[in-house]
Coordinates of C-alpha atoms and ligand atoms in Angstrom, one line a residue:
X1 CA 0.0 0.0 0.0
X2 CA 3.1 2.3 1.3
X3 CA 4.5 1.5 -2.2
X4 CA 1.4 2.3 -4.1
X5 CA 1.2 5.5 -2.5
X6 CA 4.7 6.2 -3.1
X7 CA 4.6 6.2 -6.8
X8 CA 0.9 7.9 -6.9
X9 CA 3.4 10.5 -5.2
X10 CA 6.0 10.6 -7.6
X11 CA 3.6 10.3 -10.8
X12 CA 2.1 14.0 -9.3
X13 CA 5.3 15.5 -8.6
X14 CA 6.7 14.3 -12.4
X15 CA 3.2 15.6 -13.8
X16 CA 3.8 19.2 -11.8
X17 CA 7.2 19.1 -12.9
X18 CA 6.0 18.4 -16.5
X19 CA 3.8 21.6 -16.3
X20 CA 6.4 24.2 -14.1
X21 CA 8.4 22.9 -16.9
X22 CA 6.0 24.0 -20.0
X23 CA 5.1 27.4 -18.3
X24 CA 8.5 27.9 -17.7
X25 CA 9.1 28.1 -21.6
X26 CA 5.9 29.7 -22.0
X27 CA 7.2 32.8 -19.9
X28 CA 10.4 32.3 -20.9
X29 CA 9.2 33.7 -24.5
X30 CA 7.1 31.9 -26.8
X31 CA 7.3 28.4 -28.4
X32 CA 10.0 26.0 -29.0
X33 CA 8.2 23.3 -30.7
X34 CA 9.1 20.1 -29.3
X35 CA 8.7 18.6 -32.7
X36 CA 11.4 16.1 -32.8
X37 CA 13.1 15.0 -37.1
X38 CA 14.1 12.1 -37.8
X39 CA 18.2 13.7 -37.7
X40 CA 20.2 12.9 -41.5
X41 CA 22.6 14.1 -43.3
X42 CA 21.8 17.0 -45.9
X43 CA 23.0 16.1 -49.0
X44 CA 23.4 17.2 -52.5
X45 CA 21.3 15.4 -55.2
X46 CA 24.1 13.8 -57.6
X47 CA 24.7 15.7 -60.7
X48 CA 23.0 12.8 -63.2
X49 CA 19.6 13.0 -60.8
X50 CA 16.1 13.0 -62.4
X51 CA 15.3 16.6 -61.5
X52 CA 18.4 17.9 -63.1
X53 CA 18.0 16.2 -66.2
X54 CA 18.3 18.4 -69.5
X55 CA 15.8 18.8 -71.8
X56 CA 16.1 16.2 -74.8
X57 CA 16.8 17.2 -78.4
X58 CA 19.8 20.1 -79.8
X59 CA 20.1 23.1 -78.2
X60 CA 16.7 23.0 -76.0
X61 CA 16.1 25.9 -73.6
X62 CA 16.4 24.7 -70.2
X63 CA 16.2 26.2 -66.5
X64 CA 13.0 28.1 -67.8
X65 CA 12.4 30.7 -65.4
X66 CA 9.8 33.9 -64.8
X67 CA 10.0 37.3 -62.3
X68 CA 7.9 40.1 -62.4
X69 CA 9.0 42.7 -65.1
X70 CA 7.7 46.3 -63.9
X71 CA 6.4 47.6 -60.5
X72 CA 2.6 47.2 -61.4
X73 CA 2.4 43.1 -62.6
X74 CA 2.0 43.9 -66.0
X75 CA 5.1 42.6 -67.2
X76 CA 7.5 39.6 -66.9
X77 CA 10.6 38.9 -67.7
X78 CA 11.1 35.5 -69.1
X79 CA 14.6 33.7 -68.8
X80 CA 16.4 30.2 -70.1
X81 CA 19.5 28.8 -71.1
X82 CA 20.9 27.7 -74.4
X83 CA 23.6 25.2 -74.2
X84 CA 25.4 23.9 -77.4
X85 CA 24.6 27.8 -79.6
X86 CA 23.1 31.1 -79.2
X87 CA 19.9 29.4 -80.6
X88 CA 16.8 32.0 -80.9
X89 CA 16.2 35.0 -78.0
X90 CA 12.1 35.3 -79.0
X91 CA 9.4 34.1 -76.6
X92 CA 6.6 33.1 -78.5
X93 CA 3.3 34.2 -75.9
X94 CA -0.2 34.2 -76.4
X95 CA -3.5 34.7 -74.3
X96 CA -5.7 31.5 -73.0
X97 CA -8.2 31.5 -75.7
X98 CA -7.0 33.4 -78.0
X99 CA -5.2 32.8 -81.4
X100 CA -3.4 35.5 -81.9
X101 CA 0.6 35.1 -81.0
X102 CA 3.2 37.8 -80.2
X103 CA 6.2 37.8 -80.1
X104 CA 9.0 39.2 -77.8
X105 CA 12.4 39.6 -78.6
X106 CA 15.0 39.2 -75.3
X107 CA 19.1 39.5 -75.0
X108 CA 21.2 36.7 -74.8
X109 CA 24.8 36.8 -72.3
X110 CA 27.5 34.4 -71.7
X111 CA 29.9 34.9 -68.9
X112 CA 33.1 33.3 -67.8
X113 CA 33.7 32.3 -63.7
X114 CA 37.2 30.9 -63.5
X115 CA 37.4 27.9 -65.5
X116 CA 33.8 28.0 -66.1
X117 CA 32.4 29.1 -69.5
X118 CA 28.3 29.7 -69.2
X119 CA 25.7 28.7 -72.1
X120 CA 23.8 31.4 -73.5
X121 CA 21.6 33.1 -70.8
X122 CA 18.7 34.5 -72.6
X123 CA 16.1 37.3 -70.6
X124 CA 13.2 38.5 -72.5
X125 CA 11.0 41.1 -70.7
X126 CA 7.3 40.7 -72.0
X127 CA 5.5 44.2 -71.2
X128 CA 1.4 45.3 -71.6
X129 CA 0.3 42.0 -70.5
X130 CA -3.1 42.0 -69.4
X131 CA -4.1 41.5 -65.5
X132 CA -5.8 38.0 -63.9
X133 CA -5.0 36.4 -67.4
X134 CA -3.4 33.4 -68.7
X135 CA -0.6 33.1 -70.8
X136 CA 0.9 30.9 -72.3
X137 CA 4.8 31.3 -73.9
X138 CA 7.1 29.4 -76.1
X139 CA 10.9 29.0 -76.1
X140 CA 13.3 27.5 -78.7
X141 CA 12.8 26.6 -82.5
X142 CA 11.3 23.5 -84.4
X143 CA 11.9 20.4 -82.4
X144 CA 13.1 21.8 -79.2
X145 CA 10.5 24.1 -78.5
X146 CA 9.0 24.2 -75.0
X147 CA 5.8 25.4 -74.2
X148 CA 4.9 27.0 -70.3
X149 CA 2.0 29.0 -68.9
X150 CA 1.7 31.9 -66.4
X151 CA -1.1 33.6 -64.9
X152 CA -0.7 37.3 -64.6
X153 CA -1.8 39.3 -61.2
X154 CA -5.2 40.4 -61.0
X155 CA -5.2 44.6 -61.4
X156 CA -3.5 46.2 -58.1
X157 CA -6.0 47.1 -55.4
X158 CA -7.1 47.5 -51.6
X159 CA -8.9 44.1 -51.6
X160 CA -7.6 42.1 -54.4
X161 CA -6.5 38.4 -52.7
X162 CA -3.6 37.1 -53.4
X163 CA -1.4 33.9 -51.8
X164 CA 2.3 34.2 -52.1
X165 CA 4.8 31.3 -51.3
X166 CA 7.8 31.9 -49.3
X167 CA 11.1 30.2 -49.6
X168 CA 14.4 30.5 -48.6
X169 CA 18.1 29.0 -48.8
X170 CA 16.7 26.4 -51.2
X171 CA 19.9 24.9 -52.7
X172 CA 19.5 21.5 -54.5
X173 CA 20.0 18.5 -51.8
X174 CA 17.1 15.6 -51.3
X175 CA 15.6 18.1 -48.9
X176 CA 15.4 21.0 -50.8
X177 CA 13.1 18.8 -53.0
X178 CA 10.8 17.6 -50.9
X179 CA 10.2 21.4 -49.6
X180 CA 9.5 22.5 -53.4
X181 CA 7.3 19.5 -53.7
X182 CA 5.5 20.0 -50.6
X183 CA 5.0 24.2 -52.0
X184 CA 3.8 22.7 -55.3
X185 CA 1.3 20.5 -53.3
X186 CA 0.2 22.7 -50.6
X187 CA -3.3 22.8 -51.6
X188 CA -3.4 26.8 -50.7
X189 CA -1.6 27.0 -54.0
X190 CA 0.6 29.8 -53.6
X191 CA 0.9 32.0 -57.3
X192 CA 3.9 33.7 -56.7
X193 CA 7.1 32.9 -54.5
X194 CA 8.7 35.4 -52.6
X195 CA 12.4 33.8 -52.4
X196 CA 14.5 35.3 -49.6
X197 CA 18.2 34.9 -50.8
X198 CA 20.8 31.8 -51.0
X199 CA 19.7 30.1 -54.2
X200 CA 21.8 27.1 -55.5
X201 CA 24.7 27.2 -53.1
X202 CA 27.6 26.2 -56.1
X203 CA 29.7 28.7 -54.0
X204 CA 29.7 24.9 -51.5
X205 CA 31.9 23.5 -54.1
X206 CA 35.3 23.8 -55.3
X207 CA 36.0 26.8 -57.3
X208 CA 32.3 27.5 -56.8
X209 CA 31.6 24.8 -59.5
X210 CA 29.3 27.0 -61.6
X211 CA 28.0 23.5 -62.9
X212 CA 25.9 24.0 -59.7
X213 CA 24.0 27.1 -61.2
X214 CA 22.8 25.4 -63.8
X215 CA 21.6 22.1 -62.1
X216 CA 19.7 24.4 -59.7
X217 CA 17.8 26.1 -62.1
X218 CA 17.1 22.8 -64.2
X219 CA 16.0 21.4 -60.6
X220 CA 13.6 24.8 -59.9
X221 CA 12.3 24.9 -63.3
X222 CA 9.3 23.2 -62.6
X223 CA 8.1 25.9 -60.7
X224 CA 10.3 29.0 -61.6
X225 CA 8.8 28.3 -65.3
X226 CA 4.9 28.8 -64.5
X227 CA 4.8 31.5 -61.8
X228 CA 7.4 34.5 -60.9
X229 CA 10.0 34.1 -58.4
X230 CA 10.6 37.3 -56.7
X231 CA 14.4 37.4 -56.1
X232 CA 16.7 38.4 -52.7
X233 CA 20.2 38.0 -52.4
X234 CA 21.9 36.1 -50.1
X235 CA 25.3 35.4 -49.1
X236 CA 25.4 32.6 -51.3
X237 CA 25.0 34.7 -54.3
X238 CA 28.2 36.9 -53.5
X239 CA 30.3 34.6 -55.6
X240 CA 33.7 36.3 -53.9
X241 CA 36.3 34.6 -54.9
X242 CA 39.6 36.3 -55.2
X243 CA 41.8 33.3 -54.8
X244 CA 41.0 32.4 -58.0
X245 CA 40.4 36.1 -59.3
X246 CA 37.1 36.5 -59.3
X247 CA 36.5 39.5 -57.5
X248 CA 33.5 41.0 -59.0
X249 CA 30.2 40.0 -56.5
X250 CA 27.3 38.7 -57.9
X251 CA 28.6 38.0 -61.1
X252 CA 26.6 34.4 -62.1
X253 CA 23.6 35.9 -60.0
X254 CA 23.6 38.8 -61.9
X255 CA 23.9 37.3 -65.5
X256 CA 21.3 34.7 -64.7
X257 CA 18.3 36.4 -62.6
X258 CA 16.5 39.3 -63.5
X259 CA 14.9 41.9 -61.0
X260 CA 12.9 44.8 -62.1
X261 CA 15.2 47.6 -60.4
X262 CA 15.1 50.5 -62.8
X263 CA 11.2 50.3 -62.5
X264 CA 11.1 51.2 -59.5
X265 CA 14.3 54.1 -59.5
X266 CA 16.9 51.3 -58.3
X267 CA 20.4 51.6 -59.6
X268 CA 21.3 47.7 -58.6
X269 CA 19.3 44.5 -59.0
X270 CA 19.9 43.7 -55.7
X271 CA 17.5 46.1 -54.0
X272 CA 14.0 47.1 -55.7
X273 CA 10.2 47.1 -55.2
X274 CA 7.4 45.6 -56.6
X275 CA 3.6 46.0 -56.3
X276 CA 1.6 42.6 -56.6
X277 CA -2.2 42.8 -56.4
X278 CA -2.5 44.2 -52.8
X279 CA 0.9 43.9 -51.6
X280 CA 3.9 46.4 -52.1
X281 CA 6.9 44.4 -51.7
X282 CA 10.4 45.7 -50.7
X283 CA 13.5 44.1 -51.1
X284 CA 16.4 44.5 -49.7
X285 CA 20.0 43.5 -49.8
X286 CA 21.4 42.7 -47.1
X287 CA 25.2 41.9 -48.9
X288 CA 25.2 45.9 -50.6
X289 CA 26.2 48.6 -48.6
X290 CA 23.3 50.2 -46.6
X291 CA 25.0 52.8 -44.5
X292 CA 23.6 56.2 -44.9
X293 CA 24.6 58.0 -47.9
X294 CA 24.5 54.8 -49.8
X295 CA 22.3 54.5 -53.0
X296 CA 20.3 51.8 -51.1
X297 CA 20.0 54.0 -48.2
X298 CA 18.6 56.9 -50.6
X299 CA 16.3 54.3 -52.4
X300 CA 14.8 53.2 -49.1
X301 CA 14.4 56.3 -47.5
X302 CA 12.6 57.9 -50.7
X303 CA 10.6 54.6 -51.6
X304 CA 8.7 54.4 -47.8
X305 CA 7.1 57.2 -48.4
X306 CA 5.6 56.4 -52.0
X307 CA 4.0 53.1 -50.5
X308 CA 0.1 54.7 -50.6
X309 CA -1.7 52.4 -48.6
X310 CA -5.3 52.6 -49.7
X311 CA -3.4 51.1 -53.0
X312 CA -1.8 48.7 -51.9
X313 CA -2.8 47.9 -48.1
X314 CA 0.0 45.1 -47.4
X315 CA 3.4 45.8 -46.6
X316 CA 5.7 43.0 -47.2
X317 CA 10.0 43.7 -46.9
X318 CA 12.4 40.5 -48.0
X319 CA 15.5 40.5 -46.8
X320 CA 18.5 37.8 -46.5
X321 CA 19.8 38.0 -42.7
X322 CA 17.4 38.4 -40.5
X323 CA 17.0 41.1 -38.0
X324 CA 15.6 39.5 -34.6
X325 CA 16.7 35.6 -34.7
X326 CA 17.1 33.4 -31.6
X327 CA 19.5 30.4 -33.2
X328 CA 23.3 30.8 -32.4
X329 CA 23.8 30.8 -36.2
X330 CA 24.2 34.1 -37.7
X331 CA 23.0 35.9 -34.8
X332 CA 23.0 39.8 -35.0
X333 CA 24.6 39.3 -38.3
X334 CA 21.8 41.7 -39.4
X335 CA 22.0 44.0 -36.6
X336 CA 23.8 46.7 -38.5
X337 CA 21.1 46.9 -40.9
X338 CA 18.3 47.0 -38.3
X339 CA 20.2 49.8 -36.6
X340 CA 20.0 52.0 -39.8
X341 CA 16.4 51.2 -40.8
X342 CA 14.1 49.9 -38.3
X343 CA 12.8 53.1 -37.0
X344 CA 11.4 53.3 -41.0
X345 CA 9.8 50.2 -40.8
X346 CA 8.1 51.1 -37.1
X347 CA 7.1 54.4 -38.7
X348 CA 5.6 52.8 -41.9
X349 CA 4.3 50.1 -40.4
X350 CA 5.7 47.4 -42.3
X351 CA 3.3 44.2 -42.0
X352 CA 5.9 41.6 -42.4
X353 CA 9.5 40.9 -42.8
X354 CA 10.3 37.9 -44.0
X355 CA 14.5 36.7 -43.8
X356 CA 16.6 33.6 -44.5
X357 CA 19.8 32.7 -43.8
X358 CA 19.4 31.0 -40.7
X359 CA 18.7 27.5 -41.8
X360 CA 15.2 26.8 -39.2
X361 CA 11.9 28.3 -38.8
X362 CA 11.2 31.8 -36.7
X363 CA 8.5 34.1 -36.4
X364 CA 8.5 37.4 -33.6
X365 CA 6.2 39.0 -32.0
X366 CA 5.4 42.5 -33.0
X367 CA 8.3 43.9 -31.4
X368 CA 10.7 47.1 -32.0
X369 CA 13.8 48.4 -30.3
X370 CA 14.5 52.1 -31.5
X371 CA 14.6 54.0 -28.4
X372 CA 18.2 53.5 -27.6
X373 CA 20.4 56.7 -28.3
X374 CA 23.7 54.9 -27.0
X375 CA 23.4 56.8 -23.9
X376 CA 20.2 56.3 -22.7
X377 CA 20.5 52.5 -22.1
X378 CA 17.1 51.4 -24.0
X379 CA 18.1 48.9 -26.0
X380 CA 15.4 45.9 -25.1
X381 CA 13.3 45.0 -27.8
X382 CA 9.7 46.4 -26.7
X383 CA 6.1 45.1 -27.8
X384 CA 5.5 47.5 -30.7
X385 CA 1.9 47.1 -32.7
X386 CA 3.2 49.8 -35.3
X387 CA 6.3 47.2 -36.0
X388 CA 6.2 44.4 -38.2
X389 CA 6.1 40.6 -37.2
X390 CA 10.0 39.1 -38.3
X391 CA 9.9 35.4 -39.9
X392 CA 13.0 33.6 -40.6
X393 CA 12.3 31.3 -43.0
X394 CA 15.7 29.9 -44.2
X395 CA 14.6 26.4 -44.2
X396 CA 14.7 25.5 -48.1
X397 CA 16.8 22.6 -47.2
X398 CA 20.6 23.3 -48.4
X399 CA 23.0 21.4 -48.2
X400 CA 24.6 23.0 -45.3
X401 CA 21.9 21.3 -42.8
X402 CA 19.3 22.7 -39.8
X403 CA 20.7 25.2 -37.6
X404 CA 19.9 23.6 -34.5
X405 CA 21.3 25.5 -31.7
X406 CA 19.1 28.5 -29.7
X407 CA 19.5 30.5 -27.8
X408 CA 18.5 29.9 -24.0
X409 CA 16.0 31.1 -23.1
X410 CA 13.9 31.5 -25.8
X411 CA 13.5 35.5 -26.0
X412 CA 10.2 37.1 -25.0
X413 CA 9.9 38.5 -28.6
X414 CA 10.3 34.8 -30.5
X415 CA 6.4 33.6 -30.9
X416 CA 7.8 30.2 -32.3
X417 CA 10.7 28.7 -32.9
X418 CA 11.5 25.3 -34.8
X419 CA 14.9 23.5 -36.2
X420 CA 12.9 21.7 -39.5
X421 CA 12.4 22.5 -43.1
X422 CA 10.0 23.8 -45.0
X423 CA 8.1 26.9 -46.7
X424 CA 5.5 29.1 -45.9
X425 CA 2.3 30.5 -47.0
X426 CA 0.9 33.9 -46.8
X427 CA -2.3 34.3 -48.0
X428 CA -3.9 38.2 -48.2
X429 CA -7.9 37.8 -48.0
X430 CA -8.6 41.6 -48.1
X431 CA -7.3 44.7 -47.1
X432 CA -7.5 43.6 -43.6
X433 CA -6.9 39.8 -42.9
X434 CA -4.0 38.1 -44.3
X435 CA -3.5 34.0 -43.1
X436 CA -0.7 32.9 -42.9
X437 CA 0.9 28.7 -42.3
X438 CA 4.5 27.7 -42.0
X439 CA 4.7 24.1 -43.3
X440 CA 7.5 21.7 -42.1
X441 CA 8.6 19.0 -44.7
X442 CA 7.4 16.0 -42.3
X443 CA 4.1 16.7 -42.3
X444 CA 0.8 16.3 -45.1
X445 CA 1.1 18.5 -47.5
X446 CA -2.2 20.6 -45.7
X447 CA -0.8 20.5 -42.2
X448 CA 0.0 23.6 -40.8
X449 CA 2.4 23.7 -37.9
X450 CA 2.2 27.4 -37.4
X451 CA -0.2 29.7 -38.3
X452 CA -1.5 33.0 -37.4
X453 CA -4.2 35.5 -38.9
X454 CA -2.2 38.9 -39.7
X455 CA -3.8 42.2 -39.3
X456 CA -3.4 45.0 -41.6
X457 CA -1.2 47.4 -39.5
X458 CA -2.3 50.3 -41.5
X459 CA -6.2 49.4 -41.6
X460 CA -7.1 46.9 -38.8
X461 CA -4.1 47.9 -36.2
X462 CA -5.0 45.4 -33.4
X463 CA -3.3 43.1 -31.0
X464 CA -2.4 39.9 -32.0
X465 CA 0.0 39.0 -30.0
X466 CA -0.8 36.1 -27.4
X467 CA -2.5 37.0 -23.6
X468 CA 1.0 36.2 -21.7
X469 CA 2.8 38.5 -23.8
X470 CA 3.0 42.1 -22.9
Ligands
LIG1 FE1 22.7 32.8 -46.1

């Protein structure tokens, strides 16, 4: 009976414990999901894998890929690769239904990185396209011509809906394809990705094996080709290489992705705005100098005050290195940049940042931490509804692995925090409610393992953030 007793006892004081133990995290910060991967190696999918398989017949255009063209979604820019010859620059594009074709006539480059001779790059911008309408394009002549379809944004405007995929630090291991084939099966089917820097990682292999460039985009094609990819740059697409003279960042990036800077009064491709149905989309760059006085700095601080709201009621900003992150990996690598331009974001209210670079899942509460003046000794982040919610989101899968080491304890302004893979969707309903799931590889392709309803900060300003946070 004694015995009996005894254990009853100890089951109660392990179940208290249990609990102290859970609210102990809970005021600790927010969540650390105790969500527990099956731990393997992230590796590289072999050169001679399915995915990166080139397109049969001579000369066929391969590593298809689309971005927006302008600020306003009427045009796209359409982009492939030509191995064996120059080949034809002309995308062939018509409208569903319709049976009259146009043609478009793009530019065609060919770099050198070390030892590494590219094919021909081709971009093709495609302008006066027609909103919430389906295209369909053609690349390459006679037998090698590849047909694709896109669907333009609907017109911008206040309460247009529109669901936007978010990836980051995708590189081309077994993981990275199981997170673009869980995007391409999420069944809220996401119509444009926003991709937030570190693309192909070839800068992982010796001499930055520009091979590595062109398997990625053969692997991404299956997406990139039917809807935009809105491009960031990460570290991964510095391509500094002075030991073996290549000293000019950027360079494959540059001469194979397209960004529509000039539209929006950029002078670099690395750091531009787009609008997309009722979002107005920044990106920024966090591997370009941002210092005051900078041309980024000048963009920014003249391109905040354009963003008209009753336009375009969503404020998104994409970023590579993230500005509040709780994982030992990269952290305050982008503290210098939140420095310069947080009290922008506070004062516009940005809705959302979303960053990469650390390779695990994030999301913040609404927090800021702009009062500090060096002397005044304010520097806590602080529970800020004009500021925007910060996701990390740098879980595409590389082949550099999960960052799995936090920081203890979890910080009061991390809402949820998990080492897996995976994408995210954000979903804008009107110019109010926005939903918005974080999807980690393991799961269905529906499951959701976190969510949260966003509320316009500019049009429905109220607290989201959970009761114990304040
Ligand atoms: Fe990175």
């Amino acid at each position: 009976m004694d015995l009996v007793r005894k254990s009853d006892f100890f089951s109660i004081v392990l179940v208290l414990c249990l609990v102290l133990n859970s609210l102990v995290l809970f005021c600790n910060g927010g969540i650390t999901s105790r969500f527990v991967r099956k731990l393997e190696k992230t590796i590289d999918m072999p050169l001679d894998s399915d995915v990166f398989r080139v397109p049969p017949g001579y000369n066929a255009p391969q590593q298809v890929h689309i971005t927006q063209g302008d600020v306003e979604g009427k045009a796209i820019i359409v982009s492939w690769v030509t191995q064996e010859a120059k080949g034809s620059n002309t995308v062939l594009y018509w409208k569903q239904n319709s049976s009259k074709k146009l043609k478009a006539r793009g530019k065609t480059y060919t770099y050198k990185f070390y030892n590494y001779t590219s094919g021909y790059i081709h971009h093709c911008p495609i302008r006066n396209l027609e909103y919430d309408t389906k295209y369909y394009y053609v690349v390459g002549v006679g037998q090698t011509q590849r047909e694709f379809w896109f669907f333009t944004p609907p017109e911008v405007g206040p309460d247009v809906p529109y669901t936007f995929g978010l990836i980051g630090d995708l590189g081309q291991s077994f993981d990275s394809n199981i997170t673009l084939t869980h995007y391409e099966n999420n069944p809220t089917k996401g119509q444009t990705v926003l991709f937030v820097g570190d693309i192909s990682y070839a800068d992982t292999y010796p001499d930055h094996d520009n091979r590595r460039w062109d398997s990625w985009g053969r692997f991404a094609e299956r997406s990139t080709a039917y809807q935009p990819w809105i491009w960031t740059t990460g570290n991964h697409e510095l391509d500094f290489a002075p030991e073996i003279k290549e000293t000019r960042p950027f360079k494959p990036f540059k001469n194979r992705y397209r960004t529509p800077y000039r539209s929006s009064g950029s002078t670099e491709p690395f750091w531009y705005s787009i609008k997309r149905g009722s979002a107005y989309i920044i990106v920024l760059a966090s591997y370009s100098a941002y210092g005051k006085y900078t041309p980024q700095y000048d963009w920014l601080e003249k391109e905040f005050p354009k963003v008209n709201r009753t336009e375009t009621p969503w404020l998104i900003v994409l970023m590579h290195s993230p500005w509040y992150n709780s994982y030992d990996y990269h952290y305050m690598e982008g503290e210098t940049m939140r420095v310069m331009y947080e009290p922008w974001f506070v004062k516009y209210k940005v809705d959302v940042v979303f960053a990469g670079h650390v390779h695990a899942y994030e999301r913040s509460e609404r927090v800021s931490n702009i009062a500090y003046n060096i002397v005044n000794g304010i520097c806590h982040p602080v529970k800020d509804q004009s500021a925007p919610v910060y996701i990390t989101i740098g879980d595409g899968g590389n082949v550099e692995g999960l960052a799995t080491k936090m920081t203890e304890p979890q910080p009061k302004y991390s809402a949820y925090r998990e080492a897996s893979f995976g994408h995210a969707i954000f979903s804008i309903k009107n110019r109010t409610h926005a939903y918005y799931g974080w999807h980690r590889n393991q799961d269905g392709y529906a499951v959701e393992a976190d969510k949260m309803w966003f509320h316009n900060r500019f049009w429905h300003c109220i607290d989201e953030s959970p009761s114990h946070y304040s």
